[in-house]
XYZ file of N, CA and C in Angstrom:
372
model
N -6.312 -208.818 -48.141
C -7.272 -207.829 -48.610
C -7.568 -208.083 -50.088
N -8.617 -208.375 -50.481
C -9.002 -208.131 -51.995
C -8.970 -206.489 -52.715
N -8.273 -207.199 -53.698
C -7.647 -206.355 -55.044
C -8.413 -206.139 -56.098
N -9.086 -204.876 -56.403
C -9.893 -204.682 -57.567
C -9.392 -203.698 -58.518
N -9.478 -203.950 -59.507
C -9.047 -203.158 -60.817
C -10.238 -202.993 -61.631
N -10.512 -201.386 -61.478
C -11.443 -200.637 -61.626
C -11.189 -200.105 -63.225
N -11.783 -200.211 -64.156
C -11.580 -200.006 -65.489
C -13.313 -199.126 -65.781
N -12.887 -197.717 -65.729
C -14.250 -196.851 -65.941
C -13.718 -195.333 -66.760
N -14.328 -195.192 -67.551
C -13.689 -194.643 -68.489
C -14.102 -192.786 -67.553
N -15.637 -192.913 -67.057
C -16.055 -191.677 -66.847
C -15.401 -191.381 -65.124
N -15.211 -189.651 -65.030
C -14.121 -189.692 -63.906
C -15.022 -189.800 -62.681
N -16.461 -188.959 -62.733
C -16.997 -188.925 -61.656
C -17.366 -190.467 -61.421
N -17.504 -191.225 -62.083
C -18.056 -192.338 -62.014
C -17.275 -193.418 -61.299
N -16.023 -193.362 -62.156
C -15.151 -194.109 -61.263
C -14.217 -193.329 -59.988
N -14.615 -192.257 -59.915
C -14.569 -191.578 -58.574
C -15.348 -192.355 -56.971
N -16.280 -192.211 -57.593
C -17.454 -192.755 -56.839
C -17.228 -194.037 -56.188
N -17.294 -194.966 -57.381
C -17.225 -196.580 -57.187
C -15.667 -196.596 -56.331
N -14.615 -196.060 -56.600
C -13.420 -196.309 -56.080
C -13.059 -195.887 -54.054
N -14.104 -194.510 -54.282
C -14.457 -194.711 -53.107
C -14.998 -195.738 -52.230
N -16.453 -195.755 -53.076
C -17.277 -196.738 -52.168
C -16.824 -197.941 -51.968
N -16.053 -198.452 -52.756
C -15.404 -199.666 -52.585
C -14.335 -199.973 -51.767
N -12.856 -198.404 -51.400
C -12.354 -198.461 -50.549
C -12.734 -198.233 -49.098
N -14.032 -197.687 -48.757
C -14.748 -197.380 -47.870
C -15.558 -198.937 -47.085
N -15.487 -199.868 -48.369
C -15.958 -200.919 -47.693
C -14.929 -201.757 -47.768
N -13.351 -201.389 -47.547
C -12.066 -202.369 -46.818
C -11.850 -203.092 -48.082
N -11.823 -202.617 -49.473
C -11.150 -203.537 -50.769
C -9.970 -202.019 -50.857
N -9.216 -202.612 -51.327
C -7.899 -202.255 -52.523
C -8.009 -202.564 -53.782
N -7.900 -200.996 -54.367
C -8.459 -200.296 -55.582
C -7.620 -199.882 -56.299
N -7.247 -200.122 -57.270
C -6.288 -199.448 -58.700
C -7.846 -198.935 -59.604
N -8.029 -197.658 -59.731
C -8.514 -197.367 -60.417
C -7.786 -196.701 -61.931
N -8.147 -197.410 -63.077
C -8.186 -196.542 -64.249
C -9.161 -195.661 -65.340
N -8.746 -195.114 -66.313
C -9.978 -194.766 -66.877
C -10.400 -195.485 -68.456
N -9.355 -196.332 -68.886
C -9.504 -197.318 -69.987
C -9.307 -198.469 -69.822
N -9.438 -199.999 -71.343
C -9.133 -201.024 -71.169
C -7.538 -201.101 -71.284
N -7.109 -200.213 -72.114
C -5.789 -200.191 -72.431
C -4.800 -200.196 -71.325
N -5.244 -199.341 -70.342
C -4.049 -198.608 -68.894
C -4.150 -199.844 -68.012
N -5.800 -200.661 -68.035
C -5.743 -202.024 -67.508
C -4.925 -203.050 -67.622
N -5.002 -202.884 -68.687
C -3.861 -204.436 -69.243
C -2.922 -204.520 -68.770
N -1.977 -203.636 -68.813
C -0.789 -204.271 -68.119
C -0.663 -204.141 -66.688
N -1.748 -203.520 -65.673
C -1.320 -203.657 -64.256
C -2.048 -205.519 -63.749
N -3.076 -206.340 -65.077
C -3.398 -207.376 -65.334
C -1.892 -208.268 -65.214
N -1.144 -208.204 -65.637
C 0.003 -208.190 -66.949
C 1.175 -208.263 -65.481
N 1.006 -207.754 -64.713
C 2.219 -207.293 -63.477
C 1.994 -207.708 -62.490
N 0.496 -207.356 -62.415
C -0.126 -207.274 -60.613
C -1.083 -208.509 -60.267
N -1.533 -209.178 -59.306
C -2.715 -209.993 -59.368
C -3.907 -208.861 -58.671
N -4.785 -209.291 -59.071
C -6.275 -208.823 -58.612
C -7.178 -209.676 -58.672
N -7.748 -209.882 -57.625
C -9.132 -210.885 -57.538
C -10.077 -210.618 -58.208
N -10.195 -208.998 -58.663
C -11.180 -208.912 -59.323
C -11.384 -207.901 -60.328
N -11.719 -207.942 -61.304
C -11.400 -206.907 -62.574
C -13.145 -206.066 -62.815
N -13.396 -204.782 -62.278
C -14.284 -204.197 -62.015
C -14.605 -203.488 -63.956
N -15.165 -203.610 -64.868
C -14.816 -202.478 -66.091
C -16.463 -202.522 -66.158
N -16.521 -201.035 -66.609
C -16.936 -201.001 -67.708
C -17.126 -201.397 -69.298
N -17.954 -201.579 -69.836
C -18.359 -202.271 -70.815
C -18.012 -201.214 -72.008
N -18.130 -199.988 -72.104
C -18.432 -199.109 -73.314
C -17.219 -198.153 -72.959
N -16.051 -198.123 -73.719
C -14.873 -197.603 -73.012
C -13.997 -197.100 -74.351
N -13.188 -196.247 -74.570
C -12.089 -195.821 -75.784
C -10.966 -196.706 -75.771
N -10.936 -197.204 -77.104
C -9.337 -197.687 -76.972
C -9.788 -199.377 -76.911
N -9.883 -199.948 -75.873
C -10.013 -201.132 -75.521
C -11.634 -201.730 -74.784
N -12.801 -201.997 -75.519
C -13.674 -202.088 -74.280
C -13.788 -203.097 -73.470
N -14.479 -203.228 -72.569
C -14.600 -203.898 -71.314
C -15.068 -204.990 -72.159
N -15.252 -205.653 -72.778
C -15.596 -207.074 -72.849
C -14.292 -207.513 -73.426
N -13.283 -207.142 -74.388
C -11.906 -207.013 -75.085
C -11.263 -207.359 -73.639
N -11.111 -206.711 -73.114
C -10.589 -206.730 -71.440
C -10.706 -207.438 -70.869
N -11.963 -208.191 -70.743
C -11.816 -209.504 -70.395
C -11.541 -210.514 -70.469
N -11.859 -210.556 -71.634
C -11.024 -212.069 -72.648
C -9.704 -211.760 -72.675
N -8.848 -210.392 -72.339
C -7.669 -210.339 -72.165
C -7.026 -210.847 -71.059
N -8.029 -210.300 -70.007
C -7.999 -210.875 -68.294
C -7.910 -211.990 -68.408
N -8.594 -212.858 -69.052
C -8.740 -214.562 -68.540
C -7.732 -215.308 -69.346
N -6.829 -214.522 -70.397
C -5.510 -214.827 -70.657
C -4.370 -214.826 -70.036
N -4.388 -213.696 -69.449
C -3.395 -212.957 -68.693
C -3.404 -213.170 -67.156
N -4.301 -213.439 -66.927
C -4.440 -213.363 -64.900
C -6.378 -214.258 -65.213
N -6.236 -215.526 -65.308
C -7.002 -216.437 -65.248
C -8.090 -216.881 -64.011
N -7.256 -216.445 -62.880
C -8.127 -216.606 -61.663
C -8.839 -215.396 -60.866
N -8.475 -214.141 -61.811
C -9.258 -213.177 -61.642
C -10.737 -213.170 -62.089
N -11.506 -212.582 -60.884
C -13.097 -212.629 -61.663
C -13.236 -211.175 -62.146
N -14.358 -211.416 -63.164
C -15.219 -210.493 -63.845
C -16.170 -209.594 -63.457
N -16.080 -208.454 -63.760
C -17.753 -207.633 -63.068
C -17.834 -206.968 -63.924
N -18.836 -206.551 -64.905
C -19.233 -205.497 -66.204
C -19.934 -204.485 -65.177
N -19.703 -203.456 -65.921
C -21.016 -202.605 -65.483
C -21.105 -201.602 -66.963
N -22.500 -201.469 -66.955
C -22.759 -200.481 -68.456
C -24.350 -199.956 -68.110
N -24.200 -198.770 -68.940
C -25.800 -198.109 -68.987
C -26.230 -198.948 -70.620
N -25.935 -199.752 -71.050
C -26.643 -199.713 -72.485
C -27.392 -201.274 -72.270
N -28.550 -201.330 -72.754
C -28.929 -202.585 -72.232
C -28.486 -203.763 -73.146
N -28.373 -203.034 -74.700
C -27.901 -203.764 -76.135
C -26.568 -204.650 -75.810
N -25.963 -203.504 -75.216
C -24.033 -204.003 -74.729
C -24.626 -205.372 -73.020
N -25.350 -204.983 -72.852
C -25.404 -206.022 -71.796
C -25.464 -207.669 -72.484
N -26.567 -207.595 -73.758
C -26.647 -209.415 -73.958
C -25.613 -209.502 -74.592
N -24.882 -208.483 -75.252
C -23.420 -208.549 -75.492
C -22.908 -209.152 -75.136
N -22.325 -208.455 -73.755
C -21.444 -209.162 -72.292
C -21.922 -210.603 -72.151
N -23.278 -210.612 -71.890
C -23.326 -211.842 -71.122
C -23.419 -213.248 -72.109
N -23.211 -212.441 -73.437
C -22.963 -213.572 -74.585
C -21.209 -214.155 -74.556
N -20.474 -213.027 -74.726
C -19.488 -212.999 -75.022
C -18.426 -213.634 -73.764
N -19.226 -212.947 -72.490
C -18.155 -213.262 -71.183
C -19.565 -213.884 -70.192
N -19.831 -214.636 -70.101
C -20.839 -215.754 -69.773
C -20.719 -215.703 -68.579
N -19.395 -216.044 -67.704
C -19.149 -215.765 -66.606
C -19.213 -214.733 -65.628
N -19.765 -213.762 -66.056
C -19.150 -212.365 -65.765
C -20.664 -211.973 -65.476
N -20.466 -210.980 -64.353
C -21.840 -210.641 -63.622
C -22.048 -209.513 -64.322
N -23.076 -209.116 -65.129
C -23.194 -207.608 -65.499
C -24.422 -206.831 -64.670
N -23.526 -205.941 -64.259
C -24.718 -205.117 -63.199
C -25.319 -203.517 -64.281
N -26.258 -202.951 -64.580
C -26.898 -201.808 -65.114
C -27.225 -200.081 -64.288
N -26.411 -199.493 -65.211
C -26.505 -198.337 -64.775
C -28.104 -198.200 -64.472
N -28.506 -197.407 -63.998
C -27.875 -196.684 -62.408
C -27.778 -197.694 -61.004
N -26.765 -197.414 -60.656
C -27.253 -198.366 -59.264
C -26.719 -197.610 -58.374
N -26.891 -198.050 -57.161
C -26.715 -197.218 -56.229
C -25.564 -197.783 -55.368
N -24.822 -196.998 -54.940
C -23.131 -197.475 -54.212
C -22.912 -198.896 -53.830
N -24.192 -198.874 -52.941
C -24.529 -199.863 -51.869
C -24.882 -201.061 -52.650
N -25.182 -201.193 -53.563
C -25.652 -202.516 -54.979
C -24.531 -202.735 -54.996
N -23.366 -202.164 -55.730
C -22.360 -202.630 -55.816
C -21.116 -203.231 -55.031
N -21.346 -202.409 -54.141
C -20.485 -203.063 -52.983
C -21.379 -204.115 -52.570
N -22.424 -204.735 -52.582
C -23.175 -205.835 -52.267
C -22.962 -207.024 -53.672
N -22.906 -206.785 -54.591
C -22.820 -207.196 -55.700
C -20.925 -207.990 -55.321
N -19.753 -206.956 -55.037
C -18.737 -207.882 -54.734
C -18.765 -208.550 -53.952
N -19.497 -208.315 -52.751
C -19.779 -208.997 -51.576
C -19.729 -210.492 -51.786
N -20.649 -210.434 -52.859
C -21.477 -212.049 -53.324
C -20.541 -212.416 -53.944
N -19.915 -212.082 -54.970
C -18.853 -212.397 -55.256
C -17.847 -213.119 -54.784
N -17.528 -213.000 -54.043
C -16.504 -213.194 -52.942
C -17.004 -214.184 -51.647
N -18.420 -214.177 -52.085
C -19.321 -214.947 -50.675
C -18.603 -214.462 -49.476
N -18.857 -212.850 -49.298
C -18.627 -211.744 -48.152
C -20.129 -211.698 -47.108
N -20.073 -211.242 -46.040
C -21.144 -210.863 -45.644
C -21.504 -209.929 -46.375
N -23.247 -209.437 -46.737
C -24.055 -208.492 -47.627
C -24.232 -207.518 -46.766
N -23.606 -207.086 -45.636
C -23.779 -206.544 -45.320
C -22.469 -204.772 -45.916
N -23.228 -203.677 -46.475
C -22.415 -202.644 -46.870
C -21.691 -201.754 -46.360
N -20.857 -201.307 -46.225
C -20.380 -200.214 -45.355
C -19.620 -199.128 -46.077
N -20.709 -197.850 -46.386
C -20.135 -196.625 -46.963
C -20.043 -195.758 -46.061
């Protein structure tokens, strides 16, 4: 089963995504900073490191370059409402898919899909 580590600072938000994502057959550690991330990075493997970009404490791009220290064969997924923080991301973590607020459940769970070269097909 693929392992995602959900790094979203807002609760309804990563409420949501943690659902929709266990709803479509992944395993989910959700947190609400970069900081609480790091060390389940640090302990645990995960295929895939889900953050937010704009976060307290540690942000999601910090987090990543921490990730690809720490647990190297884990992939990247940004997600952010700011479009400024996006050429950010995709300056800084090149690799890393950044998807833009708002999207809708079903984007994202299609978005790991590809990732993973899953069938696109969604299931919430």
């Amino acid at each position: 089963m693929i392992r995602i580590l959900l790094a979203e600072d807002d609760q309804a938000m990563r409420t949501y995504l943690a659902r929709a994502l266990e709803n479509a057959g992944y395993d989910v550690v959700a947190v609400d900073r970069g900081s609480e991330a790091l060390p389940y990075l640090e302990s645990e493997e995960f295929d895939l490191l889900l953050s937010d970009i704009v976060m307290p404490e540690m942000d999601g791009i910090e987090l990543a370059q921490r990730c690809a220290e720490v647990s190297p064969m884990t992939k990247v997924m940004f997600i952010t409402g700011f479009a400024a923080v996006t050429l950010r991301a995709s300056r800084e973590a090149p690799q890393a898919k950044v998807l833009s607020k708002p999207f809708h459940l079903r984007d994202i769970v299609m978005e790991v899909q590809r990732v993973f070269g899953l069938s696109a097909h969604a299931q919430l």
